[in-house]
Amino acid sequence: MTTFATATPSALEIPDTPDRARMRRETGARLRASMSDQGVDALILLNNSNVVYATGASWPLGDAGVSHVERPVAVVVAGDPWPHLFLPFREGASEESDLPSDHLHGPVYLEFDEGVAAFAGLLRDIVPGGATVAVDECTGAMMRAPHLLFPGSPPRDAAAVIGPAKLIKTKDELSCIRTACRITERAMVDVQAALSPGRRQIDLSASFVRRAFELGATATMLDAIWQVMPERKQDGVWTTHGDLALPLLTSERELAAGDVLWTDVSITYGGYCSDFGRTWIVGETPTARQQAQFDQWRHIMTAVLDAVRPGNTGADLTAAAIAANGGARPWLPHFYLSHGIGVSAAEMPMLGTDLGQEYDEGFVLQPGMVLVFEPVVWEDGTGGYRSEEIVVITEEGWTALTDYPYAPYGN
């Protein structure tokens, strides 16, 4: 169970089962309010996670080789309570979404000039003339025909609309995220129990994916990571920044006794993601130095969580982590102390990155935000320690969405 000695989490009522109709009403209202704030009349969304957020339709992209062609597309128009959804396969579309039939459409192929021309014709019946349009992605074919898709003025960046809308989660979104986390953690119990010398990394992946889908996962968000960490940085993979490499692809490598594994997996439930990270040791218990690293990690996490409350900033969190780690940043240089999570495994905000101190200082914590914390403690000769915790900010402080033990280091 996730517990921290001095941090005092606050209670939050999260439904066991999400009310999807209510969730879509509330997220739709947030999205249209953000459109109004940004002066945007219509959104064209190609990014799969953005389509999930805007429409409620979860459409896993199972074949990476064609996912850029056979993918859903959403069009959101201010004043229309229903988004338009273009699905790769019209058959069964009603099972993917409760949108009205006149808002459900067949496939569009925006990688091709002919597809863009056909889509432009459809847009004329959906988006009012002279509308200010924002788009999250532009394919090559779209960039070759801006006069067809955006006749009034160049499109704006939809990230400025989608990002703020996603920041505050509804209670049903929290229910989806927590369910995704519970599925992940239940599957991980079986994987960790079977961890032993001679097992291959891909065997762990196969066990995890099978069990996660048995428990109700909708899709996997990334290839599961079971990275064997080097004892010393200089023994690891070369990196441009001179620090540790993470993540490295899972392979058929057989695990050996004493291997230190940094795990990282993510699945979705109803379009919303989990994120799981722990450090495991294959077939052995931690040495005194390794146990001390875990204790230091826990000290850092406690200090950070003590600073999690509405009104504090991202800079307050990074400062707490650095102070607890003796003045050094306890996270990898190409990652972050914390990131958001929702329909993507890593959403804004990303705190402690090259966005800089000004960004961290300007990001103010609010109730309903969900943050993933992943500090790292490293000492040559040990393999290091890394774990992840997910919390939602409440009116009084925070409450945890993760609940997995730290074995073999502790409970």
Short mmCIF file of C-alpha atoms in Angstrom, two decimals:
data_model
loop_
_atom_site.label_atom_id
_atom_site.label_comp_id
_atom_site.label_asym_id
_atom_site.label_seq_id
_atom_site.Cartn_x
_atom_site.Cartn_y
_atom_site.Cartn_z
CA MET A 1 0.00 0.00 0.00
CA THR A 2 1.18 3.52 -0.78
CA THR A 3 1.96 5.24 2.53
CA PHE A 4 4.35 8.04 3.41
CA ALA A 5 5.41 8.83 6.94
CA THR A 6 4.67 12.55 7.21
CA ALA A 7 2.39 13.22 4.26
CA THR A 8 -1.32 13.40 5.07
CA PRO A 9 -3.48 12.40 2.10
CA SER A 10 -7.06 13.66 1.98
CA ALA A 11 -10.16 11.68 1.10
CA LEU A 12 -11.86 12.03 -2.28
CA GLU A 13 -15.06 10.39 -3.46
CA ILE A 14 -14.38 8.60 -6.76
CA PRO A 15 -17.09 6.35 -8.20
CA ASP A 16 -16.19 2.68 -8.59
CA THR A 17 -17.80 2.65 -12.03
CA PRO A 18 -17.58 5.70 -14.30
CA ASP A 19 -20.79 7.24 -15.64
CA ARG A 20 -19.63 7.58 -19.23
CA ALA A 21 -22.55 9.72 -20.39
CA ARG A 22 -21.92 12.20 -17.58
CA MET A 23 -18.18 12.12 -18.25
CA ARG A 24 -18.70 13.00 -21.92
CA ARG A 25 -21.06 15.84 -21.03
CA GLU A 26 -18.60 17.30 -18.55
CA THR A 27 -15.45 16.86 -20.65
CA GLY A 28 -17.34 18.23 -23.67
CA ALA A 29 -18.30 21.30 -21.67
CA ARG A 30 -14.69 21.78 -20.57
CA LEU A 31 -13.45 21.45 -24.15
CA ARG A 32 -15.93 24.00 -25.52
CA ALA A 33 -15.18 26.40 -22.69
CA SER A 34 -11.48 26.17 -23.61
CA MET A 35 -12.38 26.79 -27.27
CA SER A 36 -14.23 29.93 -26.21
CA ASP A 37 -11.29 31.10 -24.09
CA GLN A 38 -8.94 30.68 -27.06
CA GLY A 39 -11.31 32.18 -29.64
CA VAL A 40 -11.53 28.93 -31.63
CA ASP A 41 -14.72 28.00 -33.51
CA ALA A 42 -13.80 24.48 -34.61
CA LEU A 43 -11.26 21.76 -33.84
CA ILE A 44 -9.94 19.13 -36.24
CA LEU A 45 -8.33 16.34 -34.22
CA LEU A 46 -6.19 13.54 -35.63
CA ASN A 47 -4.20 12.53 -32.55
CA ASN A 48 -5.84 9.41 -31.15
CA SER A 49 -5.79 10.51 -27.51
CA ASN A 50 -7.35 13.85 -28.42
CA VAL A 51 -10.08 12.04 -30.37
CA VAL A 52 -10.75 9.88 -27.31
CA TYR A 53 -11.05 12.98 -25.12
CA ALA A 54 -13.33 14.83 -27.52
CA THR A 55 -15.67 11.97 -28.46
CA GLY A 56 -15.49 9.31 -25.76
CA ALA A 57 -14.81 6.69 -28.43
CA SER A 58 -11.90 4.42 -27.59
CA TRP A 59 -10.39 3.16 -30.82
CA PRO A 60 -7.11 1.32 -30.18
CA LEU A 61 -4.67 1.56 -33.05
CA GLY A 62 -3.55 -2.03 -33.24
CA ASP A 63 -1.28 -1.92 -36.30
CA ALA A 64 1.44 0.72 -36.03
CA GLY A 65 2.22 0.26 -39.71
CA VAL A 66 -1.12 1.69 -40.83
CA SER A 67 -2.15 3.71 -37.77
CA HIS A 68 -1.36 6.95 -39.59
CA VAL A 69 -3.88 6.00 -42.30
CA GLU A 70 -6.59 4.00 -40.58
CA ARG A 71 -7.28 6.22 -37.63
CA PRO A 72 -10.29 8.06 -36.23
CA VAL A 73 -10.68 11.80 -36.79
CA ALA A 74 -12.88 14.19 -34.78
CA VAL A 75 -14.33 17.58 -35.64
CA VAL A 76 -15.65 19.69 -32.76
CA VAL A 77 -17.73 22.79 -33.53
CA ALA A 78 -18.59 25.48 -31.00
CA GLY A 79 -22.30 25.53 -30.25
CA ASP A 80 -22.82 21.89 -31.24
CA PRO A 81 -23.01 19.63 -28.16
CA TRP A 82 -21.98 16.60 -30.23
CA PRO A 83 -18.62 16.16 -31.95
CA HIS A 84 -18.38 14.60 -35.39
CA LEU A 85 -16.48 11.33 -35.48
CA PHE A 86 -14.95 9.78 -38.59
CA LEU A 87 -14.14 6.11 -37.94
CA PRO A 88 -11.93 3.83 -40.03
CA PHE A 89 -14.73 1.26 -40.19
CA ARG A 90 -18.34 2.38 -40.12
CA GLU A 91 -19.62 -1.09 -39.18
CA GLY A 92 -19.99 -1.35 -35.43
CA ALA A 93 -19.48 2.40 -34.95
CA SER A 94 -22.54 2.61 -32.73
CA GLU A 95 -20.78 0.29 -30.31
CA GLU A 96 -17.84 2.67 -30.02
CA SER A 97 -19.80 5.83 -29.32
CA ASP A 98 -23.28 7.07 -28.40
CA LEU A 99 -23.08 9.96 -30.86
CA PRO A 100 -26.14 10.71 -33.01
CA SER A 101 -26.09 8.89 -36.33
CA ASP A 102 -25.66 12.12 -38.30
CA HIS A 103 -22.45 12.79 -36.37
CA LEU A 104 -20.94 9.39 -37.15
CA HIS A 105 -19.12 9.14 -40.46
CA GLY A 106 -17.06 6.69 -42.44
CA PRO A 107 -13.29 6.80 -42.87
CA VAL A 108 -11.23 9.73 -44.11
CA TYR A 109 -7.72 9.28 -45.46
CA LEU A 110 -5.82 12.46 -44.70
CA GLU A 111 -2.44 11.09 -45.77
CA PHE A 112 -3.57 11.32 -49.41
CA ASP A 113 -4.43 14.30 -51.63
CA GLU A 114 -7.71 12.70 -52.70
CA GLY A 115 -8.64 12.05 -49.09
CA VAL A 116 -7.98 15.64 -48.09
CA ALA A 117 -10.11 16.91 -50.98
CA ALA A 118 -12.98 14.63 -49.97
CA PHE A 119 -12.65 15.65 -46.30
CA ALA A 120 -12.70 19.33 -47.24
CA GLY A 121 -16.03 18.76 -48.98
CA LEU A 122 -17.44 17.17 -45.83
CA LEU A 123 -16.16 20.03 -43.65
CA ARG A 124 -18.15 22.58 -45.65
CA ASP A 125 -21.31 20.98 -44.29
CA ILE A 126 -20.00 20.88 -40.71
CA VAL A 127 -17.86 23.97 -40.06
CA PRO A 128 -19.41 27.41 -40.70
CA GLY A 129 -17.70 29.60 -43.28
CA GLY A 130 -15.14 32.02 -41.86
CA ALA A 131 -14.66 29.94 -38.70
CA THR A 132 -11.39 30.05 -36.78
CA VAL A 133 -10.10 26.48 -36.94
CA ALA A 134 -7.44 24.76 -34.84
CA VAL A 135 -5.80 21.43 -35.71
CA ASP A 136 -3.56 19.14 -33.65
CA GLU A 137 -1.74 17.49 -36.57
CA CYS A 138 -1.27 18.21 -40.26
CA THR A 139 -0.31 15.45 -42.67
CA GLY A 140 1.75 16.19 -45.74
CA ALA A 141 -1.37 16.10 -47.88
CA MET A 142 -3.11 18.56 -45.56
CA MET A 143 -0.17 20.95 -45.77
CA ARG A 144 -0.29 20.76 -49.57
CA ALA A 145 -3.93 21.88 -49.63
CA PRO A 146 -4.47 24.51 -46.92
CA HIS A 147 -6.75 26.44 -49.28
CA LEU A 148 -9.20 23.52 -49.23
CA LEU A 149 -9.27 22.87 -45.50
CA PHE A 150 -8.64 26.37 -44.13
CA PRO A 151 -9.93 28.85 -46.74
CA GLY A 152 -10.34 31.74 -44.31
CA SER A 153 -7.02 31.84 -42.44
CA PRO A 154 -4.19 29.50 -41.43
CA PRO A 155 -5.16 26.99 -38.72
CA ARG A 156 -4.19 27.49 -35.11
CA ASP A 157 -2.59 24.97 -32.77
CA ALA A 158 -5.22 22.82 -31.06
CA ALA A 159 -2.80 22.08 -28.20
CA ALA A 160 -3.65 25.49 -26.76
CA VAL A 161 -7.27 24.34 -26.50
CA ILE A 162 -6.91 20.65 -25.63
CA GLY A 163 -4.16 21.06 -23.04
CA PRO A 164 -6.03 23.35 -20.61
CA ALA A 165 -9.23 21.33 -21.00
CA LYS A 166 -7.49 18.08 -20.00
CA LEU A 167 -5.81 19.48 -16.90
CA ILE A 168 -8.75 19.15 -14.52
CA LYS A 169 -10.24 15.68 -14.39
CA THR A 170 -13.91 14.92 -13.67
CA LYS A 171 -14.73 12.31 -11.06
CA ASP A 172 -15.60 9.84 -13.82
CA GLU A 173 -12.24 10.41 -15.51
CA LEU A 174 -10.62 9.75 -12.14
CA SER A 175 -12.62 6.54 -11.92
CA CYS A 176 -11.30 5.43 -15.31
CA ILE A 177 -7.69 6.24 -14.38
CA ARG A 178 -7.98 4.49 -11.02
CA THR A 179 -9.52 1.42 -12.67
CA ALA A 180 -6.68 1.35 -15.21
CA CYS A 181 -4.20 1.51 -12.32
CA ARG A 182 -5.97 -1.30 -10.45
CA ILE A 183 -5.96 -3.53 -13.54
CA THR A 184 -2.25 -2.85 -14.00
CA GLU A 185 -1.40 -3.54 -10.38
CA ARG A 186 -3.40 -6.76 -10.23
CA ALA A 187 -1.64 -7.99 -13.35
CA MET A 188 1.73 -6.99 -11.91
CA VAL A 189 1.15 -9.14 -8.82
CA ASP A 190 1.27 -12.23 -11.03
CA VAL A 191 4.26 -11.00 -13.02
CA GLN A 192 6.32 -10.21 -9.94
CA ALA A 193 5.41 -13.51 -8.30
CA ALA A 194 6.84 -15.37 -11.31
CA LEU A 195 10.03 -13.28 -11.46
CA SER A 196 13.07 -15.59 -11.31
CA PRO A 197 16.48 -16.18 -12.89
CA GLY A 198 16.17 -17.60 -16.39
CA ARG A 199 12.94 -15.78 -17.23
CA ARG A 200 13.16 -13.63 -20.32
CA GLN A 201 12.06 -10.02 -20.51
CA ILE A 202 9.56 -10.91 -23.24
CA ASP A 203 8.10 -13.61 -20.98
CA LEU A 204 7.28 -10.91 -18.44
CA SER A 205 5.62 -8.83 -21.18
CA ALA A 206 3.53 -11.77 -22.39
CA SER A 207 2.36 -12.57 -18.86
CA PHE A 208 1.49 -8.95 -18.14
CA VAL A 209 -0.42 -8.26 -21.35
CA ARG A 210 -2.46 -11.46 -21.14
CA ARG A 211 -3.43 -10.87 -17.51
CA ALA A 212 -4.19 -7.17 -18.05
CA PHE A 213 -6.61 -7.93 -20.87
CA GLU A 214 -8.24 -10.69 -18.82
CA LEU A 215 -8.86 -8.03 -16.16
CA GLY A 216 -10.46 -5.56 -18.58
CA ALA A 217 -7.69 -3.53 -20.23
CA THR A 218 -8.70 -1.82 -23.46
CA ALA A 219 -5.25 -1.42 -25.00
CA THR A 220 -1.56 -1.31 -24.17
CA MET A 221 -0.09 2.18 -24.34
CA LEU A 222 3.58 1.25 -24.60
CA ASP A 223 5.74 -1.82 -24.89
CA ALA A 224 6.32 -3.00 -21.33
CA ILE A 225 9.76 -2.11 -19.99
CA TRP A 226 11.77 -4.45 -17.73
CA GLN A 227 15.10 -2.71 -17.99
CA VAL A 228 18.14 -4.35 -16.42
CA MET A 229 20.13 -1.48 -14.94
CA PRO A 230 23.93 -1.36 -15.06
CA GLU A 231 25.86 -1.30 -11.82
CA ARG A 232 27.72 1.83 -12.96
CA LYS A 233 26.70 4.59 -15.35
CA GLN A 234 29.82 4.06 -17.45
CA ASP A 235 28.77 0.44 -18.03
CA GLY A 236 25.42 1.47 -19.51
CA VAL A 237 24.32 2.47 -22.99
CA TRP A 238 25.93 5.65 -24.34
CA THR A 239 23.69 8.72 -24.18
CA THR A 240 24.06 12.26 -25.48
CA HIS A 241 23.57 13.67 -21.98
CA GLY A 242 26.01 11.30 -20.28
CA ASP A 243 23.43 9.98 -17.85
CA LEU A 244 21.44 6.75 -17.68
CA ALA A 245 19.51 5.50 -20.70
CA LEU A 246 15.81 4.87 -20.14
CA PRO A 247 13.79 3.25 -21.56
CA LEU A 248 15.51 0.48 -23.49
CA LEU A 249 13.51 -1.98 -25.56
CA THR A 250 12.50 -5.30 -24.08
CA SER A 251 14.30 -8.27 -25.65
CA GLU A 252 14.75 -12.02 -25.24
CA ARG A 253 17.42 -11.40 -22.62
CA GLU A 254 17.35 -13.96 -19.81
CA LEU A 255 17.31 -12.45 -16.35
CA ALA A 256 20.00 -13.37 -13.84
CA ALA A 257 20.00 -13.45 -10.06
CA GLY A 258 20.68 -10.00 -8.67
CA ASP A 259 19.55 -8.11 -11.78
CA VAL A 260 17.98 -4.76 -10.85
CA LEU A 261 14.91 -4.09 -13.00
CA TRP A 262 13.32 -0.72 -13.58
CA THR A 263 9.77 -1.46 -14.71
CA ASP A 264 7.48 0.86 -16.66
CA VAL A 265 4.12 -0.16 -18.16
CA SER A 266 0.88 1.51 -19.20
CA ILE A 267 -2.53 0.22 -20.30
CA THR A 268 -5.85 1.92 -20.95
CA TYR A 269 -9.32 1.38 -19.57
CA GLY A 270 -12.08 3.14 -21.47
CA GLY A 271 -9.48 5.32 -23.15
CA TYR A 272 -7.74 6.41 -19.91
CA CYS A 273 -4.24 5.36 -18.94
CA SER A 274 -2.38 3.81 -16.08
CA ASP A 275 1.31 4.31 -15.39
CA PHE A 276 3.27 1.82 -13.29
CA GLY A 277 6.87 1.95 -12.20
CA ARG A 278 8.73 -0.03 -9.57
CA THR A 279 12.24 -1.37 -8.99
CA TRP A 280 12.57 -5.12 -8.60
CA ILE A 281 15.56 -7.38 -7.87
CA VAL A 282 15.63 -10.81 -9.49
CA GLY A 283 15.86 -13.65 -6.98
CA GLU A 284 17.60 -11.70 -4.21
CA THR A 285 16.94 -9.22 -1.43
CA PRO A 286 18.37 -5.68 -1.46
CA THR A 287 21.84 -5.05 -0.14
CA ALA A 288 22.27 -2.46 2.59
CA ARG A 289 23.25 0.16 -0.01
CA GLN A 290 20.26 -0.68 -2.19
CA GLN A 291 17.91 -0.49 0.78
CA ALA A 292 19.37 2.91 1.68
CA GLN A 293 18.58 4.12 -1.85
CA PHE A 294 14.95 3.09 -1.44
CA ASP A 295 14.82 4.89 1.90
CA GLN A 296 16.20 8.01 0.22
CA TRP A 297 13.62 7.72 -2.59
CA ARG A 298 10.86 7.48 -0.01
CA HIS A 299 12.25 10.52 1.81
CA ILE A 300 12.15 12.50 -1.44
CA MET A 301 8.59 11.36 -2.24
CA THR A 302 7.41 12.34 1.23
CA ALA A 303 8.94 15.81 0.87
CA VAL A 304 7.31 16.31 -2.52
CA LEU A 305 3.89 15.12 -1.37
CA ASP A 306 4.08 17.44 1.63
CA ALA A 307 4.20 20.27 -0.92
CA VAL A 308 1.23 19.03 -2.96
CA ARG A 309 -1.71 21.30 -2.27
CA PRO A 310 -3.83 23.76 -4.28
CA GLY A 311 -2.11 27.09 -4.80
CA ASN A 312 1.42 25.72 -4.75
CA THR A 313 3.36 25.66 -8.00
CA GLY A 314 5.37 23.15 -9.96
CA ALA A 315 8.47 24.97 -8.76
CA ASP A 316 7.48 24.24 -5.14
CA LEU A 317 7.47 20.54 -5.98
CA THR A 318 10.82 20.50 -7.77
CA ALA A 319 12.36 22.59 -4.98
CA ALA A 320 11.10 20.14 -2.35
CA ALA A 321 12.57 17.20 -4.27
CA ILE A 322 15.95 18.88 -4.75
CA ALA A 323 16.16 19.94 -1.10
CA ALA A 324 15.34 16.41 0.07
CA ASN A 325 18.08 15.06 -2.20
CA GLY A 326 20.81 17.29 -0.80
CA GLY A 327 20.65 19.93 -3.54
CA ALA A 328 20.80 17.63 -6.60
CA ARG A 329 17.95 16.89 -8.99
CA PRO A 330 16.58 13.39 -8.25
CA TRP A 331 15.32 12.66 -11.75
CA LEU A 332 16.83 11.79 -15.12
CA PRO A 333 17.89 14.79 -17.23
CA HIS A 334 15.79 13.76 -20.25
CA PHE A 335 12.68 13.14 -18.16
CA TYR A 336 10.90 14.96 -15.36
CA LEU A 337 10.07 14.89 -11.69
CA SER A 338 6.37 14.78 -12.55
CA HIS A 339 3.95 14.63 -15.45
CA GLY A 340 0.20 14.53 -15.98
CA ILE A 341 -1.84 11.52 -17.07
CA GLY A 342 -5.25 10.94 -18.62
CA VAL A 343 -6.04 9.85 -22.18
CA SER A 344 -2.27 9.84 -22.70
CA ALA A 345 0.24 8.14 -20.44
CA ALA A 346 2.21 11.40 -20.19
CA GLU A 347 0.32 14.68 -20.52
CA MET A 348 1.03 18.22 -19.46
CA PRO A 349 2.20 19.43 -17.07
CA MET A 350 5.76 18.16 -17.28
CA LEU A 351 7.65 19.56 -14.32
CA GLY A 352 11.43 19.74 -14.06
CA THR A 353 12.06 19.64 -17.82
CA ASP A 354 13.82 21.95 -20.26
CA LEU A 355 10.61 24.00 -20.35
CA GLY A 356 12.47 25.77 -17.58
CA GLN A 357 12.02 27.29 -14.16
CA GLU A 358 9.62 29.93 -15.46
CA TYR A 359 7.19 27.26 -16.63
CA ASP A 360 7.37 25.42 -13.30
CA GLU A 361 6.82 28.65 -11.37
CA GLY A 362 3.82 29.54 -13.52
CA PHE A 363 2.08 26.20 -13.18
CA VAL A 364 -0.35 26.44 -10.23
CA LEU A 365 -1.79 23.27 -8.71
CA GLN A 366 -5.59 22.98 -8.69
CA PRO A 367 -8.02 20.37 -7.36
CA GLY A 368 -8.74 17.69 -9.93
CA MET A 369 -5.27 17.67 -11.48
CA VAL A 370 -3.58 14.27 -11.63
CA LEU A 371 0.21 14.04 -11.32
CA VAL A 372 2.63 11.14 -11.72
CA PHE A 373 5.81 11.46 -9.64
CA GLU A 374 8.89 9.45 -10.63
CA PRO A 375 12.03 10.52 -8.75
CA VAL A 376 15.22 8.52 -9.26
CA VAL A 377 17.98 7.76 -6.77
CA TRP A 378 21.30 6.56 -8.16
CA GLU A 379 24.58 5.43 -6.69
CA ASP A 380 27.17 3.57 -8.75
CA GLY A 381 27.43 -0.08 -7.76
CA THR A 382 23.75 -0.56 -6.93
CA GLY A 383 21.55 -0.38 -10.03
CA GLY A 384 19.64 2.55 -8.56
CA TYR A 385 16.03 2.97 -7.47
CA ARG A 386 13.02 4.34 -9.34
CA SER A 387 9.29 4.09 -8.66
CA GLU A 388 6.19 6.00 -9.74
CA GLU A 389 3.21 7.24 -7.76
CA ILE A 390 0.00 8.79 -9.10
CA VAL A 391 -1.96 11.28 -7.01
CA VAL A 392 -4.94 13.53 -7.60
CA ILE A 393 -4.95 16.99 -6.03
CA THR A 394 -7.88 17.65 -3.70
CA GLU A 395 -9.19 20.73 -1.92
CA GLU A 396 -7.10 19.85 1.13
CA GLY A 397 -4.04 18.20 -0.41
CA TRP A 398 -3.91 14.95 -2.37
CA THR A 399 -5.06 11.36 -2.52
CA ALA A 400 -3.29 8.41 -4.13
CA LEU A 401 -4.56 6.51 -7.16
CA THR A 402 -1.75 3.92 -6.94
CA ASP A 403 -1.61 1.20 -4.30
CA TYR A 404 1.19 -1.28 -4.96
CA PRO A 405 3.85 -2.46 -2.47
CA TYR A 406 7.57 -1.83 -2.82
CA ALA A 407 8.77 -5.42 -2.47
CA PRO A 408 11.51 -6.49 -2.11
CA TYR A 409 12.42 -3.17 -0.42
CA GLY A 410 9.38 -2.79 1.84
CA ASN A 411 5.61 -2.47 1.96
#
